[in-house]
Short mmCIF file of N, CA and C in Angstrom, two decimals:
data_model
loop_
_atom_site.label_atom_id
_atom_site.label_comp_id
_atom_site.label_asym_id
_atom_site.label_seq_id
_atom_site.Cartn_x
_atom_site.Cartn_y
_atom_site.Cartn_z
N UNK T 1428 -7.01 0.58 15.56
CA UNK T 1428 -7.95 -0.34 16.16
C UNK T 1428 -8.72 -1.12 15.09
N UNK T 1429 -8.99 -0.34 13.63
CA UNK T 1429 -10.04 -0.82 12.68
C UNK T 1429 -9.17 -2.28 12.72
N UNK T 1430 -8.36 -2.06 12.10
CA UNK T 1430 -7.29 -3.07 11.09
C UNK T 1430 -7.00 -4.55 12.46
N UNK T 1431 -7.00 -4.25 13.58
CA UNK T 1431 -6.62 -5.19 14.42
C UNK T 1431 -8.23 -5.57 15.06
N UNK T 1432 -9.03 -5.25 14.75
CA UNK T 1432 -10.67 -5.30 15.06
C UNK T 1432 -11.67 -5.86 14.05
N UNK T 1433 -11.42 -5.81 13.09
CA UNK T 1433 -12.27 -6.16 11.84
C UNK T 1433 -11.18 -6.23 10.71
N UNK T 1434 -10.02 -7.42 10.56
CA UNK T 1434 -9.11 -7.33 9.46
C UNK T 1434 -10.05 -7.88 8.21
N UNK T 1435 -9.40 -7.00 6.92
CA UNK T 1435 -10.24 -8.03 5.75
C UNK T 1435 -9.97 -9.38 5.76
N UNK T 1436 -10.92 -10.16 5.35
CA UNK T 1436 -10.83 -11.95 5.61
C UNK T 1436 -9.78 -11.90 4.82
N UNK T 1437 -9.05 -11.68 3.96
CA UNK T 1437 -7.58 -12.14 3.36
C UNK T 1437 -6.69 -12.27 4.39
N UNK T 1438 -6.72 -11.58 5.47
CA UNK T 1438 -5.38 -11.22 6.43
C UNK T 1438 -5.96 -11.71 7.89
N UNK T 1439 -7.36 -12.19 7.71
CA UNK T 1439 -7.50 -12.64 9.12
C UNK T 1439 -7.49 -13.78 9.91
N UNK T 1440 -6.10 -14.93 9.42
CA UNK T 1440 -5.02 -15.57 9.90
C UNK T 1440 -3.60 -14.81 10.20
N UNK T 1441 -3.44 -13.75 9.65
CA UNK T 1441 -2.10 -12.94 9.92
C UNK T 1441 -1.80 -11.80 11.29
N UNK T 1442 -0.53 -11.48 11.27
CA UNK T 1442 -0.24 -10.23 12.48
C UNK T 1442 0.10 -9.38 11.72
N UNK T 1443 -0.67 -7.93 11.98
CA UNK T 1443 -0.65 -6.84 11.51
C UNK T 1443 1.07 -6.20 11.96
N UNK T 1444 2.21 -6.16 11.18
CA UNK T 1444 3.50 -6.38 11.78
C UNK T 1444 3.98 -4.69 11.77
N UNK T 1445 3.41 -3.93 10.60
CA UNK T 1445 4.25 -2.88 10.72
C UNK T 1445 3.37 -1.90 10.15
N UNK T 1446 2.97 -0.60 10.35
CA UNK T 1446 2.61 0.62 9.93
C UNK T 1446 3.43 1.79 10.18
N UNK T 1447 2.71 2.64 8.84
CA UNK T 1447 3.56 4.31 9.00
C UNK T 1447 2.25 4.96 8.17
N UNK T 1448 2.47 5.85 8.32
CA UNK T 1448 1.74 7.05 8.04
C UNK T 1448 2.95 8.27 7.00
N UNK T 1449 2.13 7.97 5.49
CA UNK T 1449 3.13 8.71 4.14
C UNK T 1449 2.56 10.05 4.10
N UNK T 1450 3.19 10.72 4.08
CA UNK T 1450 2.60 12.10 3.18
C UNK T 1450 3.47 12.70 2.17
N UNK T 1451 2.85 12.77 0.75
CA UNK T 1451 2.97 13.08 -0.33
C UNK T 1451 3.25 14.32 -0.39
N UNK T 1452 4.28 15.04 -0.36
CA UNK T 1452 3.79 16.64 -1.04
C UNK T 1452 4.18 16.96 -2.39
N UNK T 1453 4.19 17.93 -2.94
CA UNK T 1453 3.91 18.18 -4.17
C UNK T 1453 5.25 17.86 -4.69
N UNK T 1454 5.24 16.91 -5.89
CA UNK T 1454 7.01 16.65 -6.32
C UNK T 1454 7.53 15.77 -5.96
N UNK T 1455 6.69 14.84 -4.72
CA UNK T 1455 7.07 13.30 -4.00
C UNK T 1455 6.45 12.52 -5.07
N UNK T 1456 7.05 11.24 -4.83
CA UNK T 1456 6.69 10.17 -5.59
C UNK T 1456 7.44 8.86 -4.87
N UNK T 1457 7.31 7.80 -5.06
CA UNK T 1457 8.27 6.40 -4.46
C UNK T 1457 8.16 5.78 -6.02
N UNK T 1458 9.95 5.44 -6.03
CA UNK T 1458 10.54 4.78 -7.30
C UNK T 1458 9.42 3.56 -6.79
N UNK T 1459 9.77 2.36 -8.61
CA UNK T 1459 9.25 1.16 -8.48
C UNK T 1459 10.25 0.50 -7.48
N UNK T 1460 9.05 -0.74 -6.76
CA UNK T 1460 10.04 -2.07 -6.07
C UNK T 1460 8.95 -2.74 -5.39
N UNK T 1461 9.75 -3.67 -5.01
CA UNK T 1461 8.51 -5.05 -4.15
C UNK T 1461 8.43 -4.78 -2.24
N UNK T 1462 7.66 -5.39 -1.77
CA UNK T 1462 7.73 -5.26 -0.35
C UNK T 1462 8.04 -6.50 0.14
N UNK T 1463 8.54 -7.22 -0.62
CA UNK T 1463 8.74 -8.68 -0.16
C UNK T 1463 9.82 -8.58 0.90
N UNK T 1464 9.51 -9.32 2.02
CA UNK T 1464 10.69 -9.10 3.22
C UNK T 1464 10.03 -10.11 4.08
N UNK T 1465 10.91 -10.35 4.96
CA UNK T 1465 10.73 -11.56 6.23
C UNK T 1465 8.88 -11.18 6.55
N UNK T 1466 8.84 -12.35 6.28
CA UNK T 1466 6.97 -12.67 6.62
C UNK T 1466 6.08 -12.37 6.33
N UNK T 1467 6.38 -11.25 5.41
CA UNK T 1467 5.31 -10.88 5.23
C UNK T 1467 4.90 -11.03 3.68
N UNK T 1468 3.11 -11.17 3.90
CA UNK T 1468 2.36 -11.62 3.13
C UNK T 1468 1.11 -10.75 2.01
N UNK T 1469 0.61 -9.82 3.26
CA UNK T 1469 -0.01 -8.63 2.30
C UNK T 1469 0.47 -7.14 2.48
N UNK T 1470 1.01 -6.37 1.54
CA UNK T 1470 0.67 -5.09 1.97
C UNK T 1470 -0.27 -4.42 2.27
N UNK T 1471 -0.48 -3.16 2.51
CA UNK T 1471 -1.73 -2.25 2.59
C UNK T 1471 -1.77 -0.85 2.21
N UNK T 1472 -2.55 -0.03 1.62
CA UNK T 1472 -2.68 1.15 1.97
C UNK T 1472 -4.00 2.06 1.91
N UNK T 1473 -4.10 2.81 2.88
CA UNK T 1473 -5.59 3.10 3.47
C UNK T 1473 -5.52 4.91 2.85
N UNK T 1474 -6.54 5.49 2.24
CA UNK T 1474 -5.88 6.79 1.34
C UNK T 1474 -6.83 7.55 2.50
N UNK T 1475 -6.08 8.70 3.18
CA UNK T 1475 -6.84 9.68 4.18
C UNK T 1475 -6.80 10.96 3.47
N UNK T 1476 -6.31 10.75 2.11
CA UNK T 1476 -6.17 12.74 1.46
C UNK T 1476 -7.93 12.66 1.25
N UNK T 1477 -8.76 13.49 1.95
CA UNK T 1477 -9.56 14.54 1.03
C UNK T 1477 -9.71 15.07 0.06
N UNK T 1478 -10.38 15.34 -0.79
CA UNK T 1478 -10.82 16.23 -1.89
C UNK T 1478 -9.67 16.21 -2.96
N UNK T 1479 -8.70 14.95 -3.09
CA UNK T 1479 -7.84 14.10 -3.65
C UNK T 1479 -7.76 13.89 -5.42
N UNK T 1480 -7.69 14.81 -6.11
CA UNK T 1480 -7.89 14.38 -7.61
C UNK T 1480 -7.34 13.58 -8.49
N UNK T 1481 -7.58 13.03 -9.28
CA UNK T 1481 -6.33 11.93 -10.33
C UNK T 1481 -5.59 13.12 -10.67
N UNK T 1482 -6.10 13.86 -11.26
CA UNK T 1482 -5.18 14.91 -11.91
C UNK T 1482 -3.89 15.27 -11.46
N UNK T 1483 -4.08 15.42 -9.85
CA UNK T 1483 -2.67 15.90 -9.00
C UNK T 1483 -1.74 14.51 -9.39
N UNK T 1484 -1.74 13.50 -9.59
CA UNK T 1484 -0.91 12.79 -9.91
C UNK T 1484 -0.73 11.84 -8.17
N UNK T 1485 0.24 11.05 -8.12
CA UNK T 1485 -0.07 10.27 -6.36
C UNK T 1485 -0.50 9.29 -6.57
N UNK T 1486 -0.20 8.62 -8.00
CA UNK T 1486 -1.33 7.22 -8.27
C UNK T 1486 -0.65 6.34 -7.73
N UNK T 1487 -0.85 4.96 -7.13
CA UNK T 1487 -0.56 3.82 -6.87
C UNK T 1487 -0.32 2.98 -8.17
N UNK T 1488 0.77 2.58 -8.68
CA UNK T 1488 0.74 1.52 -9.31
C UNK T 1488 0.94 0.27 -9.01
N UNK T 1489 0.23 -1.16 -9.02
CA UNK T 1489 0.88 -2.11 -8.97
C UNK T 1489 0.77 -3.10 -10.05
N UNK T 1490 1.76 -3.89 -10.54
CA UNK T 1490 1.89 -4.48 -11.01
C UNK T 1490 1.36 -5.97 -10.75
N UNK T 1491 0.70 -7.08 -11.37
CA UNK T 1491 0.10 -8.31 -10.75
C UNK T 1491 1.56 -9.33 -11.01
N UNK T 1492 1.80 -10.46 -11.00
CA UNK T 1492 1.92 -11.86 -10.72
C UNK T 1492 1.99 -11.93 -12.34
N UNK T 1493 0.56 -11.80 -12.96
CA UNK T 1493 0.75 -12.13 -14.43
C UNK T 1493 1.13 -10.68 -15.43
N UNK T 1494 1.80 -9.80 -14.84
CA UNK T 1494 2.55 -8.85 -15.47
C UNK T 1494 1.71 -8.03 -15.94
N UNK T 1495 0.10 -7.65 -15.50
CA UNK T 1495 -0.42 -6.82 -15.52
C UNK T 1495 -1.03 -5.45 -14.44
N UNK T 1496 -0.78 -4.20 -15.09
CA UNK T 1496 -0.78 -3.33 -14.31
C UNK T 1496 -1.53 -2.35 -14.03
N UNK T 1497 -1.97 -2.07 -12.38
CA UNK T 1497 -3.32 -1.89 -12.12
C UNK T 1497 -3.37 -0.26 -11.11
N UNK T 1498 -3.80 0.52 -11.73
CA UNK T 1498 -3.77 2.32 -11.17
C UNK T 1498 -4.66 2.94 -10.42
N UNK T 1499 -4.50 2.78 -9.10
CA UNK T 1499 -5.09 3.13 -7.72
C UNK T 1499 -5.45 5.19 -7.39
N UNK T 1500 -5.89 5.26 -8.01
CA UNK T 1500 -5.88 6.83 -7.22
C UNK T 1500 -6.66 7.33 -6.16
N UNK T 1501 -5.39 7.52 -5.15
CA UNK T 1501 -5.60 7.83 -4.26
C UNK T 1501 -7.20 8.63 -3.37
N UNK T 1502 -7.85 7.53 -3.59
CA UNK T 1502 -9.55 8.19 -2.80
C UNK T 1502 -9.60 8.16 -1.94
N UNK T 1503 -10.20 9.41 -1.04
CA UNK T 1503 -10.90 9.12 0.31
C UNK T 1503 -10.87 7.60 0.67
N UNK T 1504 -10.75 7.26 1.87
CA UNK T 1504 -11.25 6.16 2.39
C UNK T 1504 -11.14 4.53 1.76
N UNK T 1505 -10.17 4.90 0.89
CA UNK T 1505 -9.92 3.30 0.13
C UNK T 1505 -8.99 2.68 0.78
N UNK T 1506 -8.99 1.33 0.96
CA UNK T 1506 -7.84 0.41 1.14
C UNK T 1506 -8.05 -0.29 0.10
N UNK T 1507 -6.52 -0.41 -0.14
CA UNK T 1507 -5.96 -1.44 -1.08
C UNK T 1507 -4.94 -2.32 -0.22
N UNK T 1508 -5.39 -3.77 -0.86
CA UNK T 1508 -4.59 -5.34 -0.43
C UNK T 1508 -3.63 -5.20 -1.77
N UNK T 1509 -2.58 -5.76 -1.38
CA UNK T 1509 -2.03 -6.64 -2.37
C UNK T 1509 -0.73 -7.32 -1.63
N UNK T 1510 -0.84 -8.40 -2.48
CA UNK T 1510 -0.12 -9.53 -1.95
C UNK T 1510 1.51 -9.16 -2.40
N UNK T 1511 2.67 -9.85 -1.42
CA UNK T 1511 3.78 -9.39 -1.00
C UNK T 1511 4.57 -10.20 -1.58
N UNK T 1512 3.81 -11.49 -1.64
CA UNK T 1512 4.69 -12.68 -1.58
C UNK T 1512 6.00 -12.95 -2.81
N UNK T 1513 6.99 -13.73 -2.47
CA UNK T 1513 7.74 -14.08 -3.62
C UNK T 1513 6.84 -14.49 -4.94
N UNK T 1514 5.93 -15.28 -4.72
CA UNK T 1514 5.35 -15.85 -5.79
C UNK T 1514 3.98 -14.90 -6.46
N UNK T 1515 3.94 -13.82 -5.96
CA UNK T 1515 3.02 -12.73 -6.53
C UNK T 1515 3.96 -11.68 -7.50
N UNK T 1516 5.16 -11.88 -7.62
CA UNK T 1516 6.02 -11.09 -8.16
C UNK T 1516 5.61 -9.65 -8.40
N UNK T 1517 4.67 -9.19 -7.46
CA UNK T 1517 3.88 -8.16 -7.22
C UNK T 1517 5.28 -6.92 -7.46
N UNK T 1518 5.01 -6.00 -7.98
CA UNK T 1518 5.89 -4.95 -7.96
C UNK T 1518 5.42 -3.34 -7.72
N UNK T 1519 5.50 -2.46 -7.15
CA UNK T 1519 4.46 -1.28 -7.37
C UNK T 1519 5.39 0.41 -7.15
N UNK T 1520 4.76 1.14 -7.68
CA UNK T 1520 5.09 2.64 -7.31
C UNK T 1520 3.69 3.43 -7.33
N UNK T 1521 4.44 4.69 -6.80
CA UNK T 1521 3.79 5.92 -6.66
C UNK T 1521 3.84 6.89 -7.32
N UNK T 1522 2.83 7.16 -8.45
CA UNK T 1522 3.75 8.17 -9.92
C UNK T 1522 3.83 9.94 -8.76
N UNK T 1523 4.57 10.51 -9.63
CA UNK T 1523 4.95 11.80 -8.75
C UNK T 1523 3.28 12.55 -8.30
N UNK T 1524 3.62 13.34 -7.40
CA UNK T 1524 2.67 14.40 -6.82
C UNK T 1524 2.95 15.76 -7.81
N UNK T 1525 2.00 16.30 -8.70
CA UNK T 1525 2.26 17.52 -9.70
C UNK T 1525 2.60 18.37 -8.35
N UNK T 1526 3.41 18.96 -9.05
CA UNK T 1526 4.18 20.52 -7.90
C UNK T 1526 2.70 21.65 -7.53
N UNK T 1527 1.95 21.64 -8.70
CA UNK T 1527 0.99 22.26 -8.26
C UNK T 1527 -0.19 22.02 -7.35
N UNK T 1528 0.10 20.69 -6.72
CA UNK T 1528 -1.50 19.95 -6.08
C UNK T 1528 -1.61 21.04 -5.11
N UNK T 1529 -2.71 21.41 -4.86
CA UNK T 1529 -2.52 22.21 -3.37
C UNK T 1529 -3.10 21.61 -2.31
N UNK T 1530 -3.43 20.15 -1.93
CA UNK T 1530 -2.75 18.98 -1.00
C UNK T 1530 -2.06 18.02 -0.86
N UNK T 1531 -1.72 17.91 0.21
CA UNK T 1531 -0.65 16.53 -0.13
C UNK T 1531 -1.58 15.24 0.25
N UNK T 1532 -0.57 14.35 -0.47
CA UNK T 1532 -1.52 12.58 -0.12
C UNK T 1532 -1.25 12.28 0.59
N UNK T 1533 -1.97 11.91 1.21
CA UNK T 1533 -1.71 11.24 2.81
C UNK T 1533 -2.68 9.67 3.11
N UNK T 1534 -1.04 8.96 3.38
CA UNK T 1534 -2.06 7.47 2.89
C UNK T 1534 -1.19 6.42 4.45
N UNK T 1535 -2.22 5.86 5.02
CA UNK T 1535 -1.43 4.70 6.32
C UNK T 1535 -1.33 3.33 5.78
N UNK T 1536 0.23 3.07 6.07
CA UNK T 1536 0.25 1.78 4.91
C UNK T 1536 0.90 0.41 6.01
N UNK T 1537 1.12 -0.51 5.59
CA UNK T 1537 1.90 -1.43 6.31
C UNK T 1537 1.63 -2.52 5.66
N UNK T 1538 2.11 -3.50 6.69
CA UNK T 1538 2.59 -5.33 6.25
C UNK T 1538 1.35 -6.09 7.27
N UNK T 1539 0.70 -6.86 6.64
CA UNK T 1539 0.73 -8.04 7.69
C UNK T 1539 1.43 -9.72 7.17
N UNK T 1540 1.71 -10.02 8.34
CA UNK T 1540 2.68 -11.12 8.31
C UNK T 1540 2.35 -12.25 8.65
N UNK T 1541 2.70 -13.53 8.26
CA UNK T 1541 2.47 -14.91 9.01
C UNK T 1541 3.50 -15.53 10.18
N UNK T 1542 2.83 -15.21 11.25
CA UNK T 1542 4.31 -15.90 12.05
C UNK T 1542 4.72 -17.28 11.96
N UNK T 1543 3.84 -18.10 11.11
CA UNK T 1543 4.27 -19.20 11.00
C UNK T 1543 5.38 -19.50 10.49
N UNK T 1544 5.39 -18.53 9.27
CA UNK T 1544 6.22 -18.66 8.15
C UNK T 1544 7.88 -18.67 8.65
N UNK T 1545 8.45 -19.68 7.94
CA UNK T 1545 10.31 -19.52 8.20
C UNK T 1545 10.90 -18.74 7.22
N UNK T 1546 11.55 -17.58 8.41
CA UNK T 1546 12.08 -16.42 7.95
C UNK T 1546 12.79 -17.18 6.89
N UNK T 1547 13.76 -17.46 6.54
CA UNK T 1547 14.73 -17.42 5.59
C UNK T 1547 14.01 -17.91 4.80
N UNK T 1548 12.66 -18.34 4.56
CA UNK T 1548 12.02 -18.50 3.00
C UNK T 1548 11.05 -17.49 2.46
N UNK T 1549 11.05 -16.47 3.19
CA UNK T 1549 10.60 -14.97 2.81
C UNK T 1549 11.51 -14.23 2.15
#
């Protein structure tokens, strides 16, 4: 309801197109890559782990547009934007979860999209 009720002003011309709900357990990680795909414009991800340390490892990396790279760890209650687009050459991963964390990360992520936009130039 938040996200379709109060979107951040970056995304509030867009349709909130797709969500999932990740959980990290100890030894998970997501290789690098882009989210660039039909329409869509920003990613998201909203961090719900609790009592969440850098130490356990679970960091967000993304990469910017001008090839600099920026390390998210996973806090309570953060959302992170970042842009999708071809021309953000945005790139990102998830460094591994240490085998020892004794929680997992748990983060709700998704796309929002422009329906204006013509698919085949996404």
């Amino acid at each position: 309801k938040l996200f379709h009720q109060q979107p951040p002003p970056e995304v509030s011309d867009l349709i909130l197109q797709e969500t999932f709900l990740s959980i990290y357990r100890p030894g998970d990680f997501l290789s690098q890559h882009t989210d660039i795909g039909a329409k869509r414009q920003w990613a998201f991800t909203y961090t719900l782990s609790t009592g969440w340390r850098p130490e356990y490892g679970g960091i967000l990396n993304v990469k910017s547009g001008n090839g600099v790279w920026y390390a998210f760890p996973p806090t309570f209650n953060r959302l992170i934007l970042f842009d999708v687009t071809e021309k953000s050459l945005s790139t990102h991963f998830v460094s591994q979860v240490i085998p020892e964390s004794p929680i997992n990360r748990i983060t709700f992520s998704g796309w929002w999209y422009d329906p204006l936009m013509n698919q085949e130039a996404a």
